[in-house]
Coordinates of C-alpha atoms in Angstrom, one line a residue:
X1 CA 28.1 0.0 -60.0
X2 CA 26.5 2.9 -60.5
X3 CA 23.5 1.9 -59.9
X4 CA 24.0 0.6 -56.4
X5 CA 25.8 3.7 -55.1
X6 CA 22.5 5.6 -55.9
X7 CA 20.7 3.0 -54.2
X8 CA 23.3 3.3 -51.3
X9 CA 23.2 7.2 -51.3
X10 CA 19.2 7.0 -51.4
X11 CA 19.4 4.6 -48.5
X12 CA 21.3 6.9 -46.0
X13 CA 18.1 9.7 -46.3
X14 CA 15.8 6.9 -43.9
X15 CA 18.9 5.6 -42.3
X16 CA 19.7 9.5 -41.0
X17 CA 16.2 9.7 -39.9
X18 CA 16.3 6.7 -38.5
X19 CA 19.2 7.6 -36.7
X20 CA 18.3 11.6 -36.0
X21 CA 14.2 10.3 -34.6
X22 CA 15.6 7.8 -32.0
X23 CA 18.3 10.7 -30.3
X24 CA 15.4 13.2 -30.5
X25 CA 12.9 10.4 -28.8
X26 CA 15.7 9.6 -26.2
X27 CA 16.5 13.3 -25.1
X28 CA 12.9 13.8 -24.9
X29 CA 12.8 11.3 -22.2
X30 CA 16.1 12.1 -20.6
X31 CA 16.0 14.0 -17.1
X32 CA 17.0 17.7 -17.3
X33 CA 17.8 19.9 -19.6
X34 CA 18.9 23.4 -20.8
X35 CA 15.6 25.1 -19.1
X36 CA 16.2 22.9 -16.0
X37 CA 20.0 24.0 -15.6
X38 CA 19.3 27.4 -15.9
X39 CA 16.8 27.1 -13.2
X40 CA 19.2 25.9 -10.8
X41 CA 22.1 27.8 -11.3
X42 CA 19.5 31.2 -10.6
X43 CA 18.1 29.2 -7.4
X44 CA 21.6 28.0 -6.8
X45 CA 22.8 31.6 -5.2
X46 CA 19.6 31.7 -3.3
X47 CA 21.0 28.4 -1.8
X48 CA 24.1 28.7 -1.3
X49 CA 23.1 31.8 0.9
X50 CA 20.8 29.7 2.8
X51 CA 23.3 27.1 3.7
X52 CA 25.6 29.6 5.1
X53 CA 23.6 31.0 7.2
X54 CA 22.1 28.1 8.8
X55 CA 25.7 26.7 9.2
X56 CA 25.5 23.5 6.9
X57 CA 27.6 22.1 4.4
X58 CA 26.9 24.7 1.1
X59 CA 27.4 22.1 -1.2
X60 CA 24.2 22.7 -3.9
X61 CA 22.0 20.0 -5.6
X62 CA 21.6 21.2 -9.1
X63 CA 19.8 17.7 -10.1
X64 CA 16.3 18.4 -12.0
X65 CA 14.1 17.9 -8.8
X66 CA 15.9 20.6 -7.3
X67 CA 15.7 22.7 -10.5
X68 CA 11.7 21.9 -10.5
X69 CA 11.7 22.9 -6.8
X70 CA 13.6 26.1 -7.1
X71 CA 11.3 27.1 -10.4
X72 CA 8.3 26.9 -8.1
X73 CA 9.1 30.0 -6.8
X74 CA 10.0 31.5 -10.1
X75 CA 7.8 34.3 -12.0
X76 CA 6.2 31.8 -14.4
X77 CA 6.8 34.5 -17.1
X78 CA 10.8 34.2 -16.6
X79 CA 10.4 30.0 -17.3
X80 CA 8.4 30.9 -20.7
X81 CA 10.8 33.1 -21.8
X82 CA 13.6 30.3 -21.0
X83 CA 11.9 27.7 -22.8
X84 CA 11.4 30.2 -25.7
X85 CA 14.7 31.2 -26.0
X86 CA 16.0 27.4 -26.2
X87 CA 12.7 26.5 -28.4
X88 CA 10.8 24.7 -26.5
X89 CA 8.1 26.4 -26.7
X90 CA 7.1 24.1 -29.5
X91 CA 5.6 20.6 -29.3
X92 CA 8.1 18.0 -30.3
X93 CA 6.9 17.4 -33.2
X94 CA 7.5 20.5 -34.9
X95 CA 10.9 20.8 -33.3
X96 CA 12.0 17.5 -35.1
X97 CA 10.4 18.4 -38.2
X98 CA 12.2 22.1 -38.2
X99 CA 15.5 20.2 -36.8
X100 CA 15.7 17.8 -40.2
X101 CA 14.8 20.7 -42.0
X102 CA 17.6 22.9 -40.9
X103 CA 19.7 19.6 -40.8
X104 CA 19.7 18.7 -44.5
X105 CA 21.3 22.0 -46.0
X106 CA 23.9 21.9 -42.9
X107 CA 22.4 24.4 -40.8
X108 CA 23.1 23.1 -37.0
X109 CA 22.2 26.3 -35.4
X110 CA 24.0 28.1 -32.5
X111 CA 24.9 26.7 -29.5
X112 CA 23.3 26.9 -25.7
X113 CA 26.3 27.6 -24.1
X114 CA 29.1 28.7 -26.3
X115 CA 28.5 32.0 -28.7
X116 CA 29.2 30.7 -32.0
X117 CA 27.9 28.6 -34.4
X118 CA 27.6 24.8 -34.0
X119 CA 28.8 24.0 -37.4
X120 CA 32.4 26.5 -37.0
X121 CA 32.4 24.6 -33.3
X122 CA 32.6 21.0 -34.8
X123 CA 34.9 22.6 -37.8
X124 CA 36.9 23.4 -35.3
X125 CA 37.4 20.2 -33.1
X126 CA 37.1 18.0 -36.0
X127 CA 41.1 18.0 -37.2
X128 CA 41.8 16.5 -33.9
X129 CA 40.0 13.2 -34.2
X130 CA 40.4 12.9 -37.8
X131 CA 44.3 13.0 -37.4
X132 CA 44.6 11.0 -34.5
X133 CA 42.1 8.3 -36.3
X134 CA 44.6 8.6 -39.6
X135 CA 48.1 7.7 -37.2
X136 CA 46.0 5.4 -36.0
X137 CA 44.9 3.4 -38.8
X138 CA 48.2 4.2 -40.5
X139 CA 50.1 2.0 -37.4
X140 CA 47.6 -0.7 -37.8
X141 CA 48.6 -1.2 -41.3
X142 CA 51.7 -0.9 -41.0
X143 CA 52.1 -3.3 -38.7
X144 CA 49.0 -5.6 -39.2
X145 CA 50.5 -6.6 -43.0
X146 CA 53.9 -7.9 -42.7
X147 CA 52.3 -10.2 -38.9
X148 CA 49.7 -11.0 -41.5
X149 CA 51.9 -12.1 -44.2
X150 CA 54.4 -14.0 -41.5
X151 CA 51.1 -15.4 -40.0
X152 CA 50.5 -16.9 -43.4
X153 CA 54.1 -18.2 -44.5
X154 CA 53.8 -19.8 -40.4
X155 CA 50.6 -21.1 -40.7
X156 CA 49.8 -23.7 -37.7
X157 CA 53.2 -22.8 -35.4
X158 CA 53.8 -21.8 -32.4
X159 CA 54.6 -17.9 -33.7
X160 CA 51.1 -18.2 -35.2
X161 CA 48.8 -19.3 -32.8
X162 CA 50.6 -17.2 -30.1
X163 CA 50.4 -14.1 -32.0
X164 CA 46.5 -14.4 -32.7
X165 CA 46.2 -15.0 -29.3
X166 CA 48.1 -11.7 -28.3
X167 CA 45.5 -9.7 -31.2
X168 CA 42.3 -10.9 -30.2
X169 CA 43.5 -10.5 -26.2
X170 CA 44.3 -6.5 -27.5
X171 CA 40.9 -6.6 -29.5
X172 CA 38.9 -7.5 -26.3
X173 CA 40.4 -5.4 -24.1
X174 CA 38.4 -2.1 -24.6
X175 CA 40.4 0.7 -25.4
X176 CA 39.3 3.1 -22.6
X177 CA 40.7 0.9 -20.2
X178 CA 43.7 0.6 -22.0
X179 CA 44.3 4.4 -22.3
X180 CA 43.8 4.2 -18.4
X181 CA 46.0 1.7 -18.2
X182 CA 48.7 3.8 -20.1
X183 CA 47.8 6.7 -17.9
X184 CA 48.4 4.5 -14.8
X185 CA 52.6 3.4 -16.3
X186 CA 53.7 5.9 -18.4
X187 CA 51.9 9.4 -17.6
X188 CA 52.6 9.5 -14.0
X189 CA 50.0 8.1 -12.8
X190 CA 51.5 5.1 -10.2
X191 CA 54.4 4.4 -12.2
X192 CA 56.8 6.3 -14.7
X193 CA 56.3 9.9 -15.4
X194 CA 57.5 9.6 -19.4
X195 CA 54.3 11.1 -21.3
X196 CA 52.3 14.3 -20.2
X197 CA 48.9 13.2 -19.5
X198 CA 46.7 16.3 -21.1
X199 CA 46.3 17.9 -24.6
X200 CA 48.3 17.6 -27.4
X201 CA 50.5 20.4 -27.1
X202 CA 52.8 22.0 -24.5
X203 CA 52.5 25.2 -22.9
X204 CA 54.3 27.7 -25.2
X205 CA 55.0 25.5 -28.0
X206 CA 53.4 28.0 -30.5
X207 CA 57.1 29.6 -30.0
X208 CA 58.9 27.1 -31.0
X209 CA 60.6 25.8 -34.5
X210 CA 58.3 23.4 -37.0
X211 CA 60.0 20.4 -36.3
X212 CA 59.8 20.9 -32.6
X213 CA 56.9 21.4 -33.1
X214 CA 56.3 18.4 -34.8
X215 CA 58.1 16.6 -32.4
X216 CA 56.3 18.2 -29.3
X217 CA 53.0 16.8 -31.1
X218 CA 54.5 13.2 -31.3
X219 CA 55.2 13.2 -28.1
X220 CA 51.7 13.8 -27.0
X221 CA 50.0 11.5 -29.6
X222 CA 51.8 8.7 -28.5
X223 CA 49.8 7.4 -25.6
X224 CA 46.3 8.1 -27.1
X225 CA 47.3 6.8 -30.7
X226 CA 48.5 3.7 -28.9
X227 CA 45.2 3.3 -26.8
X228 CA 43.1 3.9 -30.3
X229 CA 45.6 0.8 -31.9
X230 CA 45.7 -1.8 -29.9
X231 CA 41.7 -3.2 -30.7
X232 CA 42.3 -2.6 -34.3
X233 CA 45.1 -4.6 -35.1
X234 CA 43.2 -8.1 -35.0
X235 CA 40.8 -7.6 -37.7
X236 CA 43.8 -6.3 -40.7
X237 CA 46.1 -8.8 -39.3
X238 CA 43.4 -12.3 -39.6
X239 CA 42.2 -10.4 -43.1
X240 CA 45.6 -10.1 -44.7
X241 CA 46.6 -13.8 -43.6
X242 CA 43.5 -15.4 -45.1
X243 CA 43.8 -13.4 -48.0
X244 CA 47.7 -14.4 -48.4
X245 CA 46.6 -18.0 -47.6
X246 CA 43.8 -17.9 -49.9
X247 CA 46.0 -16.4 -53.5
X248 CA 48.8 -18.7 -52.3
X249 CA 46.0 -22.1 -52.9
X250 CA 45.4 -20.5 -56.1
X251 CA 46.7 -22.0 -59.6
X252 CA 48.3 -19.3 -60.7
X253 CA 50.9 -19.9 -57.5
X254 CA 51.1 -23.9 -58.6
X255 CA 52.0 -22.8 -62.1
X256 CA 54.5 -20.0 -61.4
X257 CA 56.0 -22.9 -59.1
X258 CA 56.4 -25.7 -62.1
X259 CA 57.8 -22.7 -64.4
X260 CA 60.7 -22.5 -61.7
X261 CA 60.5 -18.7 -60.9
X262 CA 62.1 -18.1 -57.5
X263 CA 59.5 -18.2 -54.5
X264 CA 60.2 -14.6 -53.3
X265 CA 59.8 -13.4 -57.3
X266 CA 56.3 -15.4 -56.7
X267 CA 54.8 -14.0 -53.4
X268 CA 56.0 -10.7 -53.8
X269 CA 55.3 -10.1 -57.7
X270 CA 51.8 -12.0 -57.9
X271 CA 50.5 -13.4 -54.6
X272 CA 51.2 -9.9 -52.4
X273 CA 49.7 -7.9 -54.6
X274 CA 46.6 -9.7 -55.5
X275 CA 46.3 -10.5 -51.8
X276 CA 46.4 -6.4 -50.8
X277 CA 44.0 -5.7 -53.2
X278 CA 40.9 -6.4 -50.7
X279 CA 43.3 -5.3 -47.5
X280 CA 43.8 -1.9 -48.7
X281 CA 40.1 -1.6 -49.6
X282 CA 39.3 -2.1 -46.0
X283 CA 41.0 1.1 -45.7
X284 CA 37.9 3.7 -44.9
X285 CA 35.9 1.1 -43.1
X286 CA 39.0 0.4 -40.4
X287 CA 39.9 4.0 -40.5
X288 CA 36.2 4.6 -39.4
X289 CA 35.8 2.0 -36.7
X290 CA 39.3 3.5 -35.2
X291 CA 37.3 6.7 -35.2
X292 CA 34.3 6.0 -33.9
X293 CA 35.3 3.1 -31.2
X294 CA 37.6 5.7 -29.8
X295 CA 37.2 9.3 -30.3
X296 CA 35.0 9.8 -27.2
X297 CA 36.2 7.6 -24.8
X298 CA 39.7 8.4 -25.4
X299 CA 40.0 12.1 -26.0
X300 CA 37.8 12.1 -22.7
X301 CA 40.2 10.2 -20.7
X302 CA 43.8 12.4 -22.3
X303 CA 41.5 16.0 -22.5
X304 CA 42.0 15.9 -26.3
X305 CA 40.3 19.2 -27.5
X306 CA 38.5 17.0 -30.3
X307 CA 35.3 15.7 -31.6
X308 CA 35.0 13.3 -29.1
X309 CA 35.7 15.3 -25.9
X310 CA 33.4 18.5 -27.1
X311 CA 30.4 15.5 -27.6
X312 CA 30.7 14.3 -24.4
X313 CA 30.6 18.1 -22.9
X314 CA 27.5 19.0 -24.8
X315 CA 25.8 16.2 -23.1
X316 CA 27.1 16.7 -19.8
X317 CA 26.1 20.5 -20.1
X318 CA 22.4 19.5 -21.9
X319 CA 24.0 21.6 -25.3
X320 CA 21.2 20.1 -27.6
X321 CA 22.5 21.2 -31.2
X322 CA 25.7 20.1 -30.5
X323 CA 24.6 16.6 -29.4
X324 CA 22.0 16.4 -32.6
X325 CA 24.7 17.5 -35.0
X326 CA 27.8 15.4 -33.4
X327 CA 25.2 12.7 -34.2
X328 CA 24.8 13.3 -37.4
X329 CA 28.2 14.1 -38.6
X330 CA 29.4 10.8 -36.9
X331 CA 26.5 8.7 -38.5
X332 CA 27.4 10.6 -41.8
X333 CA 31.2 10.0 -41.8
X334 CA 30.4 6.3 -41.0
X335 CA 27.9 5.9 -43.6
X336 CA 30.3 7.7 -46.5
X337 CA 33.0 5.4 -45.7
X338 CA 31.2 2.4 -46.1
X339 CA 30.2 3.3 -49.2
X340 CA 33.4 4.1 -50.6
X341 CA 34.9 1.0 -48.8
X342 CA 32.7 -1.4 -50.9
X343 CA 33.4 1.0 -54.3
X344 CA 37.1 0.3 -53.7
X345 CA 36.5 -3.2 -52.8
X346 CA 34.6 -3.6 -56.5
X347 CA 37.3 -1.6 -58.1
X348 CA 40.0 -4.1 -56.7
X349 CA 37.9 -7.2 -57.1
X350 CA 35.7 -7.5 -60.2
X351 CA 34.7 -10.9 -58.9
X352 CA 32.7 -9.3 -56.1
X353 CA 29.2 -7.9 -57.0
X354 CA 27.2 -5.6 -54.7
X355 CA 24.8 -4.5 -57.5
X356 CA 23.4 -8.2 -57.2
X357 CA 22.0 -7.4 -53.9
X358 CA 18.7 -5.9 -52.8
X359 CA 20.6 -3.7 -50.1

């Protein structure tokens, strides 16, 4: 075992490059940028004034060609010192060779746009998605098991087939659209008014007692933790009824039988356990997909103040080091849990043998 988590551990260093190289190569072609923003909001005033005075709409087109158009006119000196100051002053090459440097002892840098450090910033909005990935995996198992197990002791009925059905339906359905979907009946938005639709606090709430606290938080989770749920339940529920099916085929199950103990003594005391063992391993690899399938999308859609939501900001506003290092602290995470999802798997099944593989 050892052995293959070192090779595991050695085989994330090219995967992060991997991973870091195509994002630097895709920003490099992407239109815009920090230098080009700043360009248009100086021109912008310029234009505004313009528009006013000539009686049109003053409605301003901050797109790059505009920026490009308005930095004609700009003391060439004043662009320099712009693309200095954000480091692009540098060919690309050595701006990806100093980024991986700074990168591998954790050093993100400071952000374009907000005055602190891009490492506190992600500190900071990290809890969110984290906690809202853990209720969410937590739901999936504890309802995926006991439809799993039910699934299994109903194989080929009507209850069966009908509740696969309903899993892989939610599993298709991506979970943006059902957040909006939730929005749209529950959070006032043609329909009930039952949920509040931003954040995942209320005004004030700072003032109140722990448990209402608590309560007030609940209240807000619901809707997103539901939309984060719904895709994830069709992979633990199909795993936990194969694996009940498979221990219940066993001879182990056959013999317990002919010794006469008690069918609930059997699949509770031998067959449920043995059949969790794999489940429960799955653990780090489902809470990661919950995290990753979701977090963006979703704390977009409900204004979550998390991971997901300052991501999609920083590349709406051009905040390079924030992009880079959400990048690499999502590729990280995902990477981690995989490895300690196949470690647990090994722990809980001796039969399965990773070391035996070249990868």
């Amino acid at each position: 075992m050892i052995t293959y988590i070192v090779r595991r551990v050695l085989l994330m260093i090219p995967t992060m490059f991997g991973v870091l190289a195509l994002t630097f190569a895709l920003i490099q072609f992407a239109p815009g940028g920090p230098v080009e923003r700043i360009m248009a909001q100086l021109t912008q005033p310029e234009a505004s004034a313009l528009g006013r005075a000539g009686g049109e709409s003053t409605a301003v087109d901050t797109s790059a060609d505009a920026a490009y158009r308005g930095a004609q006119g700009m003391d060439p000196a004043l662009v320099k010192e712009l693309e200095a100051q954000f480091g692009f002053d540098k060919p690309p090459l050595e701006r990806f060779g100093l980024m991986l440097a700074d990168f591998a002892v954790f050093d993100f840098g400071q952000s374009f746009y907000r005055d602190t450090q891009v490492l506190d910033l992600i500190l900071e909005k990290l809890p969110v998605s984290i906690t809202l990935g853990l209720w969410s995996t937590l739901i999936i198992y504890l309802v995926s098991i006991p439809l799993g197990i039910v699934k299994a002791l109903r194989d080929g009925t009507a209850f069966d087939v009908a509740t696969s059905a309903a899993v892989i339906i939610a599993y298709a359905v991506p979970s943006f659209l059902v957040g909006i979907g939730l929005i749209i009946l529950f959070a006032g938005g043609s329909f009930l008014e039952l949920f509040p639709l931003r954040g995942l606090s209320s005004p004030g709430s700072d003032d109140l007692s722990f448990f209402a606290r608590m309560a007030d938080y609940l209240w807000h989770a619901i809707l997103p933790v539901t939309a984060y749920t719904l895709s994830g339940f069709a992979a633990i529920t199909l795993l936990t009824k194969n694996c009940f099916l498979d221990e219940v085929s066993k001879q182990y199950v056959t013999t317990a039988r002919a010794k006469g103990l008690a069918e609930r003594d059997i699949l509770l005391g031998h067959v449920f356990r043995n059949a969790m063992l794999v489940v429960i391993a799955q653990f780090p690899s489902v809470f990661i997909r919950v995290f990753f399938a979701g977090a963006l999308l979703i704390e977009t859609i409900f204004s979550l103040d998390g991971l997901g939501l300052l991501s999609f900001e920083s590349i709406i506003n051009r905040d390079y080091p924030v992009v880079f290092a959400s990048v690499y602290i999502f590729s990280l995470i995902g990477l981690i849990a995989h490895l300690v999802s196949d470690i647990l798997i090994m722990i809980t099944d001796p039969r399965i043998d990773f070391e035996g593989r070249r990868t």
